[in-house]
Amino acid sequence: MSEIVWTAEGCAQDGTLLAGADPKRFVSVDIPNLGSPAPKVSGGFDAFLKENPHLESQAYNEIKKCANCGKPCAVTMEICNACGASLAEVQISKSPNLFIAFIFGVDKAGFPLKISMRYETEDVMVFDDPLAITRAHVLSVPTNVYCPDIRSLFADPPSAIKLLNKMEDAAWKALCEGPLSSESWRRQALSAAGNALPVADLRHLNATDRMS
Ligand SMILES: [Zn+2]
């Protein structure tokens, strides 16, 4: 099989669009026995905040909601990163910071907030991205720090790098104990060259890629 070449638009160069794939054909690795099958807080996000008004300042993100596709985009964006529509005329609005809901175990915010937890410590939780766009796509979220956007990290760089390293360690722990621990998943999801590498080398490659 020849290697797929992707265009900037996210399509294979030969025009193939990987939509409607049959999930049964993809090896998946179950989550470990973490968290709880039932939410800790029922009644929804708004009711939870009414009872916990001290969380208000951390509970909403400022966003620009794309008028074309509805995606909540960062306020610094000029073009929607889902559909490419201009955000120049879009007013800033607020959307629920769903990480607050995940951290406290709130059941819904207009839609169910169930997550697939892969790893957790006292101050980090790692779960499958509900909007995953790769075969192994986890979110690593600190639960004891509020960081509204990337600029907060530059206010205290030594603490920021510690935090980022902790988040990355947790994410790799989840990947190593999850998908990367499965021979059949590795064989199907990684390239032959990638599958031949030990996990430590995969992680190192990933870090080197990001720096280049
Ligand atoms: Zn859009």
PDB file of C-alpha atoms and ligand atoms in Angstrom:
ATOM      1  CA  MET A   1       0.000   0.000   0.000  1.00  0.00           C
ATOM      2  CA  SER A   2       1.418   3.429  -0.884  1.00  0.00           C
ATOM      3  CA  GLU A   3       1.773   6.101   1.754  1.00  0.00           C
ATOM      4  CA  ILE A   4      -1.121   8.555   1.989  1.00  0.00           C
ATOM      5  CA  VAL A   5      -0.126  12.173   1.377  1.00  0.00           C
ATOM      6  CA  TRP A   6      -2.380  14.710   3.122  1.00  0.00           C
ATOM      7  CA  THR A   7      -3.172  18.154   1.779  1.00  0.00           C
ATOM      8  CA  ALA A   8      -3.429  21.268   3.939  1.00  0.00           C
ATOM      9  CA  GLU A   9      -7.233  20.890   3.796  1.00  0.00           C
ATOM     10  CA  GLY A  10      -7.014  17.506   5.514  1.00  0.00           C
ATOM     11  CA  CYS A  11      -7.856  15.338   2.496  1.00  0.00           C
ATOM     12  CA  ALA A  12      -5.665  12.676   0.988  1.00  0.00           C
ATOM     13  CA  GLN A  13      -3.939  13.959  -2.124  1.00  0.00           C
ATOM     14  CA  ASP A  14      -5.815  11.498  -4.328  1.00  0.00           C
ATOM     15  CA  GLY A  15      -9.109  13.024  -3.124  1.00  0.00           C
ATOM     16  CA  THR A  16      -9.932  10.210  -0.699  1.00  0.00           C
ATOM     17  CA  LEU A  17     -11.929  11.422   2.286  1.00  0.00           C
ATOM     18  CA  LEU A  18     -11.851   9.075   5.277  1.00  0.00           C
ATOM     19  CA  ALA A  19     -15.471   9.666   6.253  1.00  0.00           C
ATOM     20  CA  GLY A  20     -17.954   7.007   7.298  1.00  0.00           C
ATOM     21  CA  ALA A  21     -15.210   4.603   8.348  1.00  0.00           C
ATOM     22  CA  ASP A  22     -16.464   1.368   9.905  1.00  0.00           C
ATOM     23  CA  PRO A  23     -15.488   1.574  13.612  1.00  0.00           C
ATOM     24  CA  LYS A  24     -15.509  -2.241  13.925  1.00  0.00           C
ATOM     25  CA  ARG A  25     -12.456  -2.394  11.678  1.00  0.00           C
ATOM     26  CA  PHE A  26     -10.346  -0.246  13.999  1.00  0.00           C
ATOM     27  CA  VAL A  27      -8.615  -1.799  16.996  1.00  0.00           C
ATOM     28  CA  SER A  28      -9.471   0.154  20.130  1.00  0.00           C
ATOM     29  CA  VAL A  29      -8.129  -0.195  23.639  1.00  0.00           C
ATOM     30  CA  ASP A  30     -10.553  -0.071  26.551  1.00  0.00           C
ATOM     31  CA  ILE A  31     -10.169   2.524  29.271  1.00  0.00           C
ATOM     32  CA  PRO A  32      -9.000   1.326  32.689  1.00  0.00           C
ATOM     33  CA  ASN A  33     -11.371   1.146  35.626  1.00  0.00           C
ATOM     34  CA  LEU A  34     -11.269   4.816  36.603  1.00  0.00           C
ATOM     35  CA  GLY A  35     -13.738   7.485  37.582  1.00  0.00           C
ATOM     36  CA  SER A  36     -17.355   6.601  38.095  1.00  0.00           C
ATOM     37  CA  PRO A  37     -20.041   5.353  35.700  1.00  0.00           C
ATOM     38  CA  ALA A  38     -22.511   7.916  37.099  1.00  0.00           C
ATOM     39  CA  PRO A  39     -21.960  11.691  37.366  1.00  0.00           C
ATOM     40  CA  LYS A  40     -21.287  13.121  40.828  1.00  0.00           C
ATOM     41  CA  VAL A  41     -23.423  16.191  40.156  1.00  0.00           C
ATOM     42  CA  SER A  42     -26.759  16.057  38.366  1.00  0.00           C
ATOM     43  CA  GLY A  43     -28.917  18.967  37.236  1.00  0.00           C
ATOM     44  CA  GLY A  44     -26.603  20.493  34.665  1.00  0.00           C
ATOM     45  CA  PHE A  45     -23.833  23.077  34.428  1.00  0.00           C
ATOM     46  CA  ASP A  46     -25.929  26.213  35.053  1.00  0.00           C
ATOM     47  CA  ALA A  47     -27.545  24.801  38.202  1.00  0.00           C
ATOM     48  CA  PHE A  48     -24.133  23.672  39.476  1.00  0.00           C
ATOM     49  CA  LEU A  49     -22.785  27.210  39.067  1.00  0.00           C
ATOM     50  CA  LYS A  50     -25.769  28.721  40.827  1.00  0.00           C
ATOM     51  CA  GLU A  51     -24.882  26.578  43.824  1.00  0.00           C
ATOM     52  CA  ASN A  52     -21.150  27.369  43.467  1.00  0.00           C
ATOM     53  CA  PRO A  53     -20.955  31.041  42.482  1.00  0.00           C
ATOM     54  CA  HIS A  54     -17.288  31.216  43.591  1.00  0.00           C
ATOM     55  CA  LEU A  55     -16.446  29.194  40.448  1.00  0.00           C
ATOM     56  CA  GLU A  56     -18.095  31.702  38.111  1.00  0.00           C
ATOM     57  CA  SER A  57     -14.883  33.517  37.097  1.00  0.00           C
ATOM     58  CA  GLN A  58     -13.325  30.242  35.881  1.00  0.00           C
ATOM     59  CA  ALA A  59     -16.438  28.647  34.477  1.00  0.00           C
ATOM     60  CA  TYR A  60     -16.758  30.427  31.156  1.00  0.00           C
ATOM     61  CA  ASN A  61     -14.442  30.934  28.195  1.00  0.00           C
ATOM     62  CA  GLU A  62     -14.517  34.045  26.059  1.00  0.00           C
ATOM     63  CA  ILE A  63     -14.998  32.881  22.497  1.00  0.00           C
ATOM     64  CA  LYS A  64     -15.940  33.917  19.005  1.00  0.00           C
ATOM     65  CA  LYS A  65     -18.678  31.585  17.841  1.00  0.00           C
ATOM     66  CA  CYS A  66     -18.377  30.994  14.095  1.00  0.00           C
ATOM     67  CA  ALA A  67     -21.528  32.285  12.370  1.00  0.00           C
ATOM     68  CA  ASN A  68     -21.069  29.722   9.611  1.00  0.00           C
ATOM     69  CA  CYS A  69     -20.448  26.403  11.407  1.00  0.00           C
ATOM     70  CA  GLY A  70     -21.048  27.238  15.078  1.00  0.00           C
ATOM     71  CA  LYS A  71     -17.573  26.263  16.309  1.00  0.00           C
ATOM     72  CA  PRO A  72     -16.451  28.179  19.415  1.00  0.00           C
ATOM     73  CA  CYS A  73     -13.088  29.685  18.366  1.00  0.00           C
ATOM     74  CA  ALA A  74     -10.441  31.498  20.396  1.00  0.00           C
ATOM     75  CA  VAL A  75     -10.959  35.263  20.610  1.00  0.00           C
ATOM     76  CA  THR A  76      -7.564  35.816  18.991  1.00  0.00           C
ATOM     77  CA  MET A  77      -8.598  33.965  15.809  1.00  0.00           C
ATOM     78  CA  GLU A  78      -9.433  35.870  12.649  1.00  0.00           C
ATOM     79  CA  ILE A  79     -10.618  32.847  10.683  1.00  0.00           C
ATOM     80  CA  CYS A  80     -12.600  29.831  11.939  1.00  0.00           C
ATOM     81  CA  ASN A  81     -10.244  26.858  12.226  1.00  0.00           C
ATOM     82  CA  ALA A  82     -13.046  24.438  11.406  1.00  0.00           C
ATOM     83  CA  CYS A  83     -14.590  25.946   8.272  1.00  0.00           C
ATOM     84  CA  GLY A  84     -12.380  28.908   7.281  1.00  0.00           C
ATOM     85  CA  ALA A  85     -15.131  31.557   7.580  1.00  0.00           C
ATOM     86  CA  SER A  86     -14.073  35.054   8.663  1.00  0.00           C
ATOM     87  CA  LEU A  87     -14.493  35.896  12.358  1.00  0.00           C
ATOM     88  CA  ALA A  88     -13.718  39.593  11.852  1.00  0.00           C
ATOM     89  CA  GLU A  89     -17.314  40.722  12.467  1.00  0.00           C
ATOM     90  CA  VAL A  90     -18.114  38.159  15.157  1.00  0.00           C
ATOM     91  CA  GLN A  91     -18.723  39.584  18.640  1.00  0.00           C
ATOM     92  CA  ILE A  92     -17.030  38.015  21.652  1.00  0.00           C
ATOM     93  CA  SER A  93     -19.371  35.827  23.683  1.00  0.00           C
ATOM     94  CA  LYS A  94     -19.087  33.262  26.472  1.00  0.00           C
ATOM     95  CA  SER A  95     -19.297  29.488  26.439  1.00  0.00           C
ATOM     96  CA  PRO A  96     -19.148  27.072  29.377  1.00  0.00           C
ATOM     97  CA  ASN A  97     -15.629  25.991  30.331  1.00  0.00           C
ATOM     98  CA  LEU A  98     -16.402  22.303  30.153  1.00  0.00           C
ATOM     99  CA  PHE A  99     -13.190  21.343  31.940  1.00  0.00           C
ATOM    100  CA  ILE A 100     -14.720  22.759  35.114  1.00  0.00           C
ATOM    101  CA  ALA A 101     -17.691  20.465  34.547  1.00  0.00           C
ATOM    102  CA  PHE A 102     -15.415  17.464  33.929  1.00  0.00           C
ATOM    103  CA  ILE A 103     -13.329  18.202  37.034  1.00  0.00           C
ATOM    104  CA  PHE A 104     -16.372  18.383  39.307  1.00  0.00           C
ATOM    105  CA  GLY A 105     -18.274  15.545  37.613  1.00  0.00           C
ATOM    106  CA  VAL A 106     -21.228  17.586  36.327  1.00  0.00           C
ATOM    107  CA  ASP A 107     -23.645  15.526  34.231  1.00  0.00           C
ATOM    108  CA  LYS A 108     -24.536  17.838  31.342  1.00  0.00           C
ATOM    109  CA  ALA A 109     -24.284  21.278  29.741  1.00  0.00           C
ATOM    110  CA  GLY A 110     -27.135  21.019  27.264  1.00  0.00           C
ATOM    111  CA  PHE A 111     -25.602  17.705  26.175  1.00  0.00           C
ATOM    112  CA  PRO A 112     -24.155  14.786  28.180  1.00  0.00           C
ATOM    113  CA  LEU A 113     -20.625  15.304  29.545  1.00  0.00           C
ATOM    114  CA  LYS A 114     -19.484  11.714  29.842  1.00  0.00           C
ATOM    115  CA  ILE A 115     -15.729  11.329  29.298  1.00  0.00           C
ATOM    116  CA  SER A 116     -13.485   8.372  28.706  1.00  0.00           C
ATOM    117  CA  MET A 117     -10.914   8.618  31.489  1.00  0.00           C
ATOM    118  CA  ARG A 118      -7.508   7.066  30.802  1.00  0.00           C
ATOM    119  CA  TYR A 119      -5.389   8.208  33.739  1.00  0.00           C
ATOM    120  CA  GLU A 120      -5.702  10.404  36.785  1.00  0.00           C
ATOM    121  CA  THR A 121      -3.603  11.710  39.662  1.00  0.00           C
ATOM    122  CA  GLU A 122      -4.498  14.093  42.477  1.00  0.00           C
ATOM    123  CA  ASP A 123      -4.019  17.086  40.195  1.00  0.00           C
ATOM    124  CA  VAL A 124      -4.180  15.901  36.564  1.00  0.00           C
ATOM    125  CA  MET A 125      -6.826  14.053  34.588  1.00  0.00           C
ATOM    126  CA  VAL A 126      -6.232  12.511  31.160  1.00  0.00           C
ATOM    127  CA  PHE A 127      -9.115  11.498  28.937  1.00  0.00           C
ATOM    128  CA  ASP A 128      -9.858  10.779  25.293  1.00  0.00           C
ATOM    129  CA  ASP A 129     -10.625  14.000  23.432  1.00  0.00           C
ATOM    130  CA  PRO A 130     -14.382  13.896  22.753  1.00  0.00           C
ATOM    131  CA  LEU A 131     -13.523  15.540  19.387  1.00  0.00           C
ATOM    132  CA  ALA A 132     -10.554  13.266  18.670  1.00  0.00           C
ATOM    133  CA  ILE A 133      -8.974  13.643  15.262  1.00  0.00           C
ATOM    134  CA  THR A 134      -6.267  11.007  15.612  1.00  0.00           C
ATOM    135  CA  ARG A 135      -6.228   7.338  16.649  1.00  0.00           C
ATOM    136  CA  ALA A 136      -4.803   8.238  20.069  1.00  0.00           C
ATOM    137  CA  HIS A 137      -5.831  11.759  21.056  1.00  0.00           C
ATOM    138  CA  VAL A 138      -5.894  12.508  24.763  1.00  0.00           C
ATOM    139  CA  LEU A 139      -6.414  15.706  26.741  1.00  0.00           C
ATOM    140  CA  SER A 140      -4.273  16.205  29.808  1.00  0.00           C
ATOM    141  CA  VAL A 141      -5.951  18.663  32.167  1.00  0.00           C
ATOM    142  CA  PRO A 142      -4.599  20.046  35.447  1.00  0.00           C
ATOM    143  CA  THR A 143      -7.317  20.113  38.076  1.00  0.00           C
ATOM    144  CA  ASN A 144      -5.747  22.529  40.570  1.00  0.00           C
ATOM    145  CA  VAL A 145      -4.646  25.365  38.276  1.00  0.00           C
ATOM    146  CA  TYR A 146      -6.711  27.826  36.259  1.00  0.00           C
ATOM    147  CA  CYS A 147      -5.007  28.907  33.071  1.00  0.00           C
ATOM    148  CA  PRO A 148      -7.428  30.929  30.900  1.00  0.00           C
ATOM    149  CA  ASP A 149      -5.110  30.852  27.895  1.00  0.00           C
ATOM    150  CA  ILE A 150      -1.486  30.385  26.902  1.00  0.00           C
ATOM    151  CA  ARG A 151      -0.520  33.901  27.998  1.00  0.00           C
ATOM    152  CA  SER A 152      -0.881  32.955  31.685  1.00  0.00           C
ATOM    153  CA  LEU A 153       2.049  30.578  31.266  1.00  0.00           C
ATOM    154  CA  PHE A 154       4.413  33.438  30.470  1.00  0.00           C
ATOM    155  CA  ALA A 155       3.559  35.212  33.722  1.00  0.00           C
ATOM    156  CA  ASP A 156       5.572  32.602  35.632  1.00  0.00           C
ATOM    157  CA  PRO A 157       7.742  30.546  33.247  1.00  0.00           C
ATOM    158  CA  PRO A 158       9.432  28.278  35.862  1.00  0.00           C
ATOM    159  CA  SER A 159       6.039  27.166  37.217  1.00  0.00           C
ATOM    160  CA  ALA A 160       4.656  26.938  33.684  1.00  0.00           C
ATOM    161  CA  ILE A 161       7.321  24.527  32.452  1.00  0.00           C
ATOM    162  CA  LYS A 162       6.811  22.355  35.535  1.00  0.00           C
ATOM    163  CA  LEU A 163       3.090  22.282  34.840  1.00  0.00           C
ATOM    164  CA  LEU A 164       3.529  21.471  31.137  1.00  0.00           C
ATOM    165  CA  ASN A 165       5.992  18.677  31.895  1.00  0.00           C
ATOM    166  CA  LYS A 166       3.590  17.207  34.436  1.00  0.00           C
ATOM    167  CA  MET A 167       0.746  17.323  31.915  1.00  0.00           C
ATOM    168  CA  GLU A 168       2.886  15.710  29.219  1.00  0.00           C
ATOM    169  CA  ASP A 169       4.113  12.993  31.591  1.00  0.00           C
ATOM    170  CA  ALA A 170       0.525  12.183  32.504  1.00  0.00           C
ATOM    171  CA  ALA A 171      -0.535  12.085  28.836  1.00  0.00           C
ATOM    172  CA  TRP A 172       2.290   9.677  27.956  1.00  0.00           C
ATOM    173  CA  LYS A 173       1.491   7.498  30.944  1.00  0.00           C
ATOM    174  CA  ALA A 174      -2.081   7.235  29.635  1.00  0.00           C
ATOM    175  CA  LEU A 175      -0.866   6.417  26.125  1.00  0.00           C
ATOM    176  CA  CYS A 176       1.680   3.851  27.345  1.00  0.00           C
ATOM    177  CA  GLU A 177      -0.800   2.056  29.582  1.00  0.00           C
ATOM    178  CA  GLY A 178      -3.551   2.383  26.964  1.00  0.00           C
ATOM    179  CA  PRO A 179      -3.200   2.140  23.178  1.00  0.00           C
ATOM    180  CA  LEU A 180       0.586   1.766  23.079  1.00  0.00           C
ATOM    181  CA  SER A 181       0.412  -1.302  25.337  1.00  0.00           C
ATOM    182  CA  SER A 182      -1.596  -3.178  22.712  1.00  0.00           C
ATOM    183  CA  GLU A 183       0.410  -5.034  20.068  1.00  0.00           C
ATOM    184  CA  SER A 184      -2.552  -5.155  17.671  1.00  0.00           C
ATOM    185  CA  TRP A 185      -3.324  -1.442  18.108  1.00  0.00           C
ATOM    186  CA  ARG A 186       0.312  -0.510  17.501  1.00  0.00           C
ATOM    187  CA  ARG A 187       0.483  -2.720  14.418  1.00  0.00           C
ATOM    188  CA  GLN A 188      -2.627  -1.129  12.914  1.00  0.00           C
ATOM    189  CA  ALA A 189      -2.203   2.523  13.984  1.00  0.00           C
ATOM    190  CA  LEU A 190       1.533   3.107  13.671  1.00  0.00           C
ATOM    191  CA  SER A 191       3.755   2.933  10.635  1.00  0.00           C
ATOM    192  CA  ALA A 192       6.026  -0.122  10.451  1.00  0.00           C
ATOM    193  CA  ALA A 193       8.980   2.089  11.368  1.00  0.00           C
ATOM    194  CA  GLY A 194       7.085   3.632  14.298  1.00  0.00           C
ATOM    195  CA  ASN A 195       5.946   0.243  15.548  1.00  0.00           C
ATOM    196  CA  ALA A 196       9.553  -0.951  15.589  1.00  0.00           C
ATOM    197  CA  LEU A 197      10.538   1.802  18.037  1.00  0.00           C
ATOM    198  CA  PRO A 198      10.386   1.540  21.825  1.00  0.00           C
ATOM    199  CA  VAL A 199       7.923   3.969  23.426  1.00  0.00           C
ATOM    200  CA  ALA A 200      10.716   6.150  24.821  1.00  0.00           C
ATOM    201  CA  ASP A 201      11.975   6.740  21.278  1.00  0.00           C
ATOM    202  CA  LEU A 202       8.462   7.488  19.984  1.00  0.00           C
ATOM    203  CA  ARG A 203       8.088  10.109  22.703  1.00  0.00           C
ATOM    204  CA  HIS A 204      11.481  11.597  21.950  1.00  0.00           C
ATOM    205  CA  LEU A 205      10.686  11.748  18.202  1.00  0.00           C
ATOM    206  CA  ASN A 206       7.431  13.483  18.981  1.00  0.00           C
ATOM    207  CA  ALA A 207       9.209  16.122  21.072  1.00  0.00           C
ATOM    208  CA  THR A 208      11.880  16.632  18.393  1.00  0.00           C
ATOM    209  CA  ASP A 209       9.194  17.050  15.709  1.00  0.00           C
ATOM    210  CA  ARG A 210       7.521  19.771  17.703  1.00  0.00           C
ATOM    211  CA  MET A 211      10.724  21.700  18.113  1.00  0.00           C
ATOM    212  CA  SER A 212      11.636  21.600  14.428  1.00  0.00           C
TER     213      SER A 212
HETATM  214 ZN    ZN B   1     -16.685  27.816  11.188  1.00  0.00          ZN
END
